[in-house]
JSON list of C-alpha atoms in Angstrom, two decimals:
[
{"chain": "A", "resi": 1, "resn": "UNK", "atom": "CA", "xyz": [160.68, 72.59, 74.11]},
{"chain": "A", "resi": 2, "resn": "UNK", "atom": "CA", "xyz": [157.04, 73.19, 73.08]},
{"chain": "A", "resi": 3, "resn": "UNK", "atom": "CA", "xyz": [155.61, 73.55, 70.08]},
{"chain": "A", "resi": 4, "resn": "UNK", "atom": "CA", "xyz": [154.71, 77.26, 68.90]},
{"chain": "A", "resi": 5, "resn": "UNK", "atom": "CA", "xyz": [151.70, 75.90, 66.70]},
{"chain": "A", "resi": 6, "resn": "UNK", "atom": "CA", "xyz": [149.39, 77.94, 68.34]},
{"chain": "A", "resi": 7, "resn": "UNK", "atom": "CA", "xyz": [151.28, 81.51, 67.99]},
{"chain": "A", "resi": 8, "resn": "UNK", "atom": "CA", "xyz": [151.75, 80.85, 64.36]},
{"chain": "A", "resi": 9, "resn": "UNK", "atom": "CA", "xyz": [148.59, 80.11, 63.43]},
{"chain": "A", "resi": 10, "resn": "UNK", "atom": "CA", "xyz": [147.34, 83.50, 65.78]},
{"chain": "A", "resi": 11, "resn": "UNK", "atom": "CA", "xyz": [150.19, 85.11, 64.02]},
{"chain": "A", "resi": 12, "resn": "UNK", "atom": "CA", "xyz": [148.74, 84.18, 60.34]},
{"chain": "A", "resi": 13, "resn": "UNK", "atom": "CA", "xyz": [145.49, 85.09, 61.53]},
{"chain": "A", "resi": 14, "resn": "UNK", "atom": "CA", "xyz": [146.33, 88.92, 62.23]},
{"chain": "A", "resi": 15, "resn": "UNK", "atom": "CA", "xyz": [147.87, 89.20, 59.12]},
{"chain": "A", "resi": 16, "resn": "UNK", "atom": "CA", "xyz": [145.39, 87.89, 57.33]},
{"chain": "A", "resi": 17, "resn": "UNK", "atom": "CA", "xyz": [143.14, 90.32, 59.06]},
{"chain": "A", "resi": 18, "resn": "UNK", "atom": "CA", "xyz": [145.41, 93.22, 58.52]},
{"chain": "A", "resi": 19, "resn": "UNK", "atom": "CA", "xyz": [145.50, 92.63, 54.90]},
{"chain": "A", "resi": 20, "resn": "UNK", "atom": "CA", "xyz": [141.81, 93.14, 54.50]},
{"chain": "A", "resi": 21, "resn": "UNK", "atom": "CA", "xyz": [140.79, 96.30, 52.99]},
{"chain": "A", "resi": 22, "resn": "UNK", "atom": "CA", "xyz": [137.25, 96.34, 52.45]},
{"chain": "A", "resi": 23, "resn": "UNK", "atom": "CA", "xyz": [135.84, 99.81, 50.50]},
{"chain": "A", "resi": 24, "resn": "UNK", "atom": "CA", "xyz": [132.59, 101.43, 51.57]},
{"chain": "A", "resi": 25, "resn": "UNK", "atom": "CA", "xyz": [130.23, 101.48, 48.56]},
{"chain": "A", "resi": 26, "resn": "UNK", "atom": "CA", "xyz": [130.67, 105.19, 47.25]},
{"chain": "A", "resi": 27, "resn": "UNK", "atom": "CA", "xyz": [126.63, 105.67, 47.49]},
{"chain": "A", "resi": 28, "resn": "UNK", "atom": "CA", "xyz": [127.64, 105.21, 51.94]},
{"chain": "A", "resi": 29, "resn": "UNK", "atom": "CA", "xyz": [130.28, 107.41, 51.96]},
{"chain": "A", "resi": 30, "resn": "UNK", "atom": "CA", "xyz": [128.22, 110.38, 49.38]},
{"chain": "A", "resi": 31, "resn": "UNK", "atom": "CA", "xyz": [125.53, 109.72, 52.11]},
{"chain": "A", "resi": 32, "resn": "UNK", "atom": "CA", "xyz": [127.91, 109.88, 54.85]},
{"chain": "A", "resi": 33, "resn": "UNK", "atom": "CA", "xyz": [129.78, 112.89, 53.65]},
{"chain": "A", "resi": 34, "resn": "UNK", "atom": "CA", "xyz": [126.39, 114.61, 53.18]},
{"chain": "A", "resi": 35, "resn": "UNK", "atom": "CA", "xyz": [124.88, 113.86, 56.49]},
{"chain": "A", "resi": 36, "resn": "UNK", "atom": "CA", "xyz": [128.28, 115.40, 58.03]},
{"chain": "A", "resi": 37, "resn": "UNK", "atom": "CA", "xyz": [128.49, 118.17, 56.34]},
{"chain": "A", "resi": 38, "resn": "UNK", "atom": "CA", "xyz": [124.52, 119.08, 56.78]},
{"chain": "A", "resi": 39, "resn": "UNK", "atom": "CA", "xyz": [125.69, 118.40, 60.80]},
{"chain": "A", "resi": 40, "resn": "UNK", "atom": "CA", "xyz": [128.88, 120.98, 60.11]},
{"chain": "A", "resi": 41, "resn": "UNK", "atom": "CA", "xyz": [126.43, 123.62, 58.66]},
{"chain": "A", "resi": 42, "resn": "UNK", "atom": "CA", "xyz": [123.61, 123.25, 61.64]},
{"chain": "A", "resi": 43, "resn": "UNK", "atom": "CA", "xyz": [126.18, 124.15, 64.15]},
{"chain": "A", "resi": 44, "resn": "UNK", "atom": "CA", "xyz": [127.73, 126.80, 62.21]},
{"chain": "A", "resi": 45, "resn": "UNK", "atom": "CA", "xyz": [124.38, 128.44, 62.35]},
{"chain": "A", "resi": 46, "resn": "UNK", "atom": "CA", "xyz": [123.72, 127.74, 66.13]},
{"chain": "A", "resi": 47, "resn": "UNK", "atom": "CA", "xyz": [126.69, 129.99, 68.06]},
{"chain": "A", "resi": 48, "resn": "UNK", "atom": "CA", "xyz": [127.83, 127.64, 70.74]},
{"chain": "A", "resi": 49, "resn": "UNK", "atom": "CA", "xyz": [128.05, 130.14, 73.45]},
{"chain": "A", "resi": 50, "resn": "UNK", "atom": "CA", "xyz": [125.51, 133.12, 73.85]},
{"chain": "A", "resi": 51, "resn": "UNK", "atom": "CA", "xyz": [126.71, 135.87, 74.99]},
{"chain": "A", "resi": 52, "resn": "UNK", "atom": "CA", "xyz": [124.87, 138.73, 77.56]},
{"chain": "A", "resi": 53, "resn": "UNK", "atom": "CA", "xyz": [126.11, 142.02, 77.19]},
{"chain": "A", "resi": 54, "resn": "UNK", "atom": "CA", "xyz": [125.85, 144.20, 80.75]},
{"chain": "A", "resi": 55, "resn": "UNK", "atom": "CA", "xyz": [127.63, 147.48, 79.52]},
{"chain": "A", "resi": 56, "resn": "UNK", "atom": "CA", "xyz": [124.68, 149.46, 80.20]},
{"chain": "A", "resi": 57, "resn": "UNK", "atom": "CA", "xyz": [124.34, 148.09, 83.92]},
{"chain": "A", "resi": 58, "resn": "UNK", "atom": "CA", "xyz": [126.12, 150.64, 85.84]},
{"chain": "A", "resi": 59, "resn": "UNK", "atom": "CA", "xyz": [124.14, 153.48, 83.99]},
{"chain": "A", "resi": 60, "resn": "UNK", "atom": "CA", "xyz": [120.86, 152.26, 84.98]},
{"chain": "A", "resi": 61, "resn": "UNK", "atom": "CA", "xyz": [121.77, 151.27, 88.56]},
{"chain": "A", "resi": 62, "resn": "UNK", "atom": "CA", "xyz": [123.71, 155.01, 88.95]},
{"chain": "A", "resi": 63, "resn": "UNK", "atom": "CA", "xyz": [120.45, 156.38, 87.11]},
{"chain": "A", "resi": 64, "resn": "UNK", "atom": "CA", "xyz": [117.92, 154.64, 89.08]},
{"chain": "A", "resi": 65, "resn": "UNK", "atom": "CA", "xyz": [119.83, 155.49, 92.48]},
{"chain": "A", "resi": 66, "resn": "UNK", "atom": "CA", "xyz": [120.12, 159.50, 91.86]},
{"chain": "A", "resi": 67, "resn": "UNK", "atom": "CA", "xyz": [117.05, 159.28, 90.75]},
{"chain": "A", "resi": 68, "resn": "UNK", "atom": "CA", "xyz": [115.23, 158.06, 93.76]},
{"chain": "A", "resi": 69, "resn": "UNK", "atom": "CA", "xyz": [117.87, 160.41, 96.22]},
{"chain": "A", "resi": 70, "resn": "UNK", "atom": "CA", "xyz": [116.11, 163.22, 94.01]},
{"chain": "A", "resi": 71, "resn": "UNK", "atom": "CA", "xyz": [112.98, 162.00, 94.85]},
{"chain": "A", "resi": 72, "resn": "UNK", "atom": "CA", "xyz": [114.20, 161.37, 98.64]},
{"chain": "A", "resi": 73, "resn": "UNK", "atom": "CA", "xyz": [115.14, 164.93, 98.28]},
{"chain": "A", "resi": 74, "resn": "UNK", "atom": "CA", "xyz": [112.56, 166.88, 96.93]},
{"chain": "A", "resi": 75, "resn": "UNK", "atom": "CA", "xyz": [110.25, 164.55, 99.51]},
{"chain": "A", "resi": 76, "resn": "UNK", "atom": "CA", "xyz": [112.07, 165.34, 102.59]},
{"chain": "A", "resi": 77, "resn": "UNK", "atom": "CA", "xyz": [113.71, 168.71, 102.79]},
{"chain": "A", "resi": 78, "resn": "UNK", "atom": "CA", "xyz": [111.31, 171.48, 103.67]},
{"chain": "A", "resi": 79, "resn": "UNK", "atom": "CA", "xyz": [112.54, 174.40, 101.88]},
{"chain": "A", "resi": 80, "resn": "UNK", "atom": "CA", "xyz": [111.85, 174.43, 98.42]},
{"chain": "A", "resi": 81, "resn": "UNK", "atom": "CA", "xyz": [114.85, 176.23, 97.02]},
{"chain": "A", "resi": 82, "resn": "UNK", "atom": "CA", "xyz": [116.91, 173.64, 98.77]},
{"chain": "A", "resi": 83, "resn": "UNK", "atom": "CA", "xyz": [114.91, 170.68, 97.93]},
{"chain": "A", "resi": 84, "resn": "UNK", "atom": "CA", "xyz": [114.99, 171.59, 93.96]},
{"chain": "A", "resi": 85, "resn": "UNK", "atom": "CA", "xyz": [118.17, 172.30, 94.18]},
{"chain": "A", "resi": 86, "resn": "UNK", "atom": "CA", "xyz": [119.30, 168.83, 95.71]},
{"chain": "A", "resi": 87, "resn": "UNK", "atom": "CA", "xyz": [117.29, 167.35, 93.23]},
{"chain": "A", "resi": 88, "resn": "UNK", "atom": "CA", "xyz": [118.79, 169.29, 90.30]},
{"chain": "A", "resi": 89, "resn": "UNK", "atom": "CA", "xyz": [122.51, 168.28, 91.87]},
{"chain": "A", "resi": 90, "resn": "UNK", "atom": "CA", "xyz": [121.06, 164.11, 91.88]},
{"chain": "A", "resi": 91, "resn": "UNK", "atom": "CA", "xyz": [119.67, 164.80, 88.07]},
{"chain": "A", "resi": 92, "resn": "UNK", "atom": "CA", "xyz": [122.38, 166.15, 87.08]},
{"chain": "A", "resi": 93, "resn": "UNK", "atom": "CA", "xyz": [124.76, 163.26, 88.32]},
{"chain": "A", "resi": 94, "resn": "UNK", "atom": "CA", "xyz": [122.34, 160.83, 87.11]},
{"chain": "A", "resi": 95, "resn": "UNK", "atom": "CA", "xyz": [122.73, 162.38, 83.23]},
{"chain": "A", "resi": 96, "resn": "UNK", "atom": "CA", "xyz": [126.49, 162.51, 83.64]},
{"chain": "A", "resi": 97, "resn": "UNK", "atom": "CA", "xyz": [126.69, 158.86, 85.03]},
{"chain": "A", "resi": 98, "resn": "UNK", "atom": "CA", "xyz": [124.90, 158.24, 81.46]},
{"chain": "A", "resi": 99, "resn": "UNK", "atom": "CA", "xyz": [127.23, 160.27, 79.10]},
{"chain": "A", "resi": 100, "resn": "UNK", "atom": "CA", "xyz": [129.91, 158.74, 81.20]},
{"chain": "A", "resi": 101, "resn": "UNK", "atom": "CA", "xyz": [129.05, 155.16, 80.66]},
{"chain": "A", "resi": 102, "resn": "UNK", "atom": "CA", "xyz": [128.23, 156.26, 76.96]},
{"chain": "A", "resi": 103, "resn": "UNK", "atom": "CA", "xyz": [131.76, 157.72, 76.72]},
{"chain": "A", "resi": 104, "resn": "UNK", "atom": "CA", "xyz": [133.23, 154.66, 78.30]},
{"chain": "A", "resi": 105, "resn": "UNK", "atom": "CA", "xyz": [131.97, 152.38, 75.99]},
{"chain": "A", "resi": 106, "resn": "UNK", "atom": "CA", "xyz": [132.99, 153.98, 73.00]},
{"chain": "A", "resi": 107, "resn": "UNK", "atom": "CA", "xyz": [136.58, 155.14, 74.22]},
{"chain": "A", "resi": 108, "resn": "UNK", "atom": "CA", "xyz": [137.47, 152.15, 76.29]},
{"chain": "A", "resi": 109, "resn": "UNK", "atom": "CA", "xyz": [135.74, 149.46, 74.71]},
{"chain": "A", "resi": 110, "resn": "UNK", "atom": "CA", "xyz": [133.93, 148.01, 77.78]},
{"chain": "A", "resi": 111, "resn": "UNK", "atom": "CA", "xyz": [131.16, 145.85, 75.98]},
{"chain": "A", "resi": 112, "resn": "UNK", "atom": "CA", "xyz": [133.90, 142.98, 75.58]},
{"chain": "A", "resi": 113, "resn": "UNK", "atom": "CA", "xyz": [135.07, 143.28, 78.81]},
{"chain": "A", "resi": 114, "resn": "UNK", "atom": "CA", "xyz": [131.37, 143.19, 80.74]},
{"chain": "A", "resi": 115, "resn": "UNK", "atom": "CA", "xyz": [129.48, 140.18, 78.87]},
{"chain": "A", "resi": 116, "resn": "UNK", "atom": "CA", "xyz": [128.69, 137.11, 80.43]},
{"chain": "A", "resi": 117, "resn": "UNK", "atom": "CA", "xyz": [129.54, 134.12, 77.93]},
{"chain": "A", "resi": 118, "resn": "UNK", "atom": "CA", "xyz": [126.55, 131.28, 78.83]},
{"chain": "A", "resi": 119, "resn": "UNK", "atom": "CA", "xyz": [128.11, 127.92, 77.04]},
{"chain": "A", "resi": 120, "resn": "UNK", "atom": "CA", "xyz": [125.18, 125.89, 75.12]},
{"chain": "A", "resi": 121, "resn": "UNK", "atom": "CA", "xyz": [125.47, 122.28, 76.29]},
{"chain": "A", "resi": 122, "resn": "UNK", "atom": "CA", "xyz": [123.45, 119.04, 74.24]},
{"chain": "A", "resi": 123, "resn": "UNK", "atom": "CA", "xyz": [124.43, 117.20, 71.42]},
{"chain": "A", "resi": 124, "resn": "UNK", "atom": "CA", "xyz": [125.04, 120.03, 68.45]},
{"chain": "A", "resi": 125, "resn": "UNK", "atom": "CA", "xyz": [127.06, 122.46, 71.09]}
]
């Protein structure tokens, strides 16, 4: 049989090592602590995602659209009754696209629902 002098002494040396319990001088840890803690509070001011609200997208695109078709219209049709009147009918659907969307937003709550959410990345996101 062989000798097991070699696991003991292994064996003694883990629990010797095990049985350590060496203290960090309480000046490290205050200045530890601190430094943590001034981390904690620099990303509680930094919001780790920014967000992009687009609730007001679809009222400028239906806006800028009836707006040029007015234009298109008042352009392109010869007869001026007609023309102003196509143009009135684009305004018009241009102003209720925008109490629409206003509506929308404050019935529906659509401003959570339409934001882009753009992640921060580095070392304090």
């Amino acid at each position: 049989m062989r000798e097991n002098h070699s696991d003991r002494e292994i064996e003694e040396a883990i629990l010797a090592s095990m049985k350590m319990t060496e203290v960090p001088a309480p000046e490290l840890n205050c200045e530890l602590k601190a430094a943590l803690y001034r981390q904690e509070a620099v990303l509680r001011k930094q919001p780790a995602v920014h967000k992009l609200s687009l609730w007001y997208l679809p009222m400028v695109m239906n806006l800028i659209t009836f707006s040029l078709l007015a234009f298109l219209a008042l352009i392109t049709i010869e007869n001026i009754y007609l023309s102003y009147f196509a143009a009135g009918v684009c305004f018009y659907v241009g102003v209720s696209g925008i109490l629409l969307t206003i509506v929308g937003v404050k019935r529906a709550n659509i401003k959570e629902d339409i934001t882009i959410r753009i992640e921060k990345r580095g070392v304090l996101a």
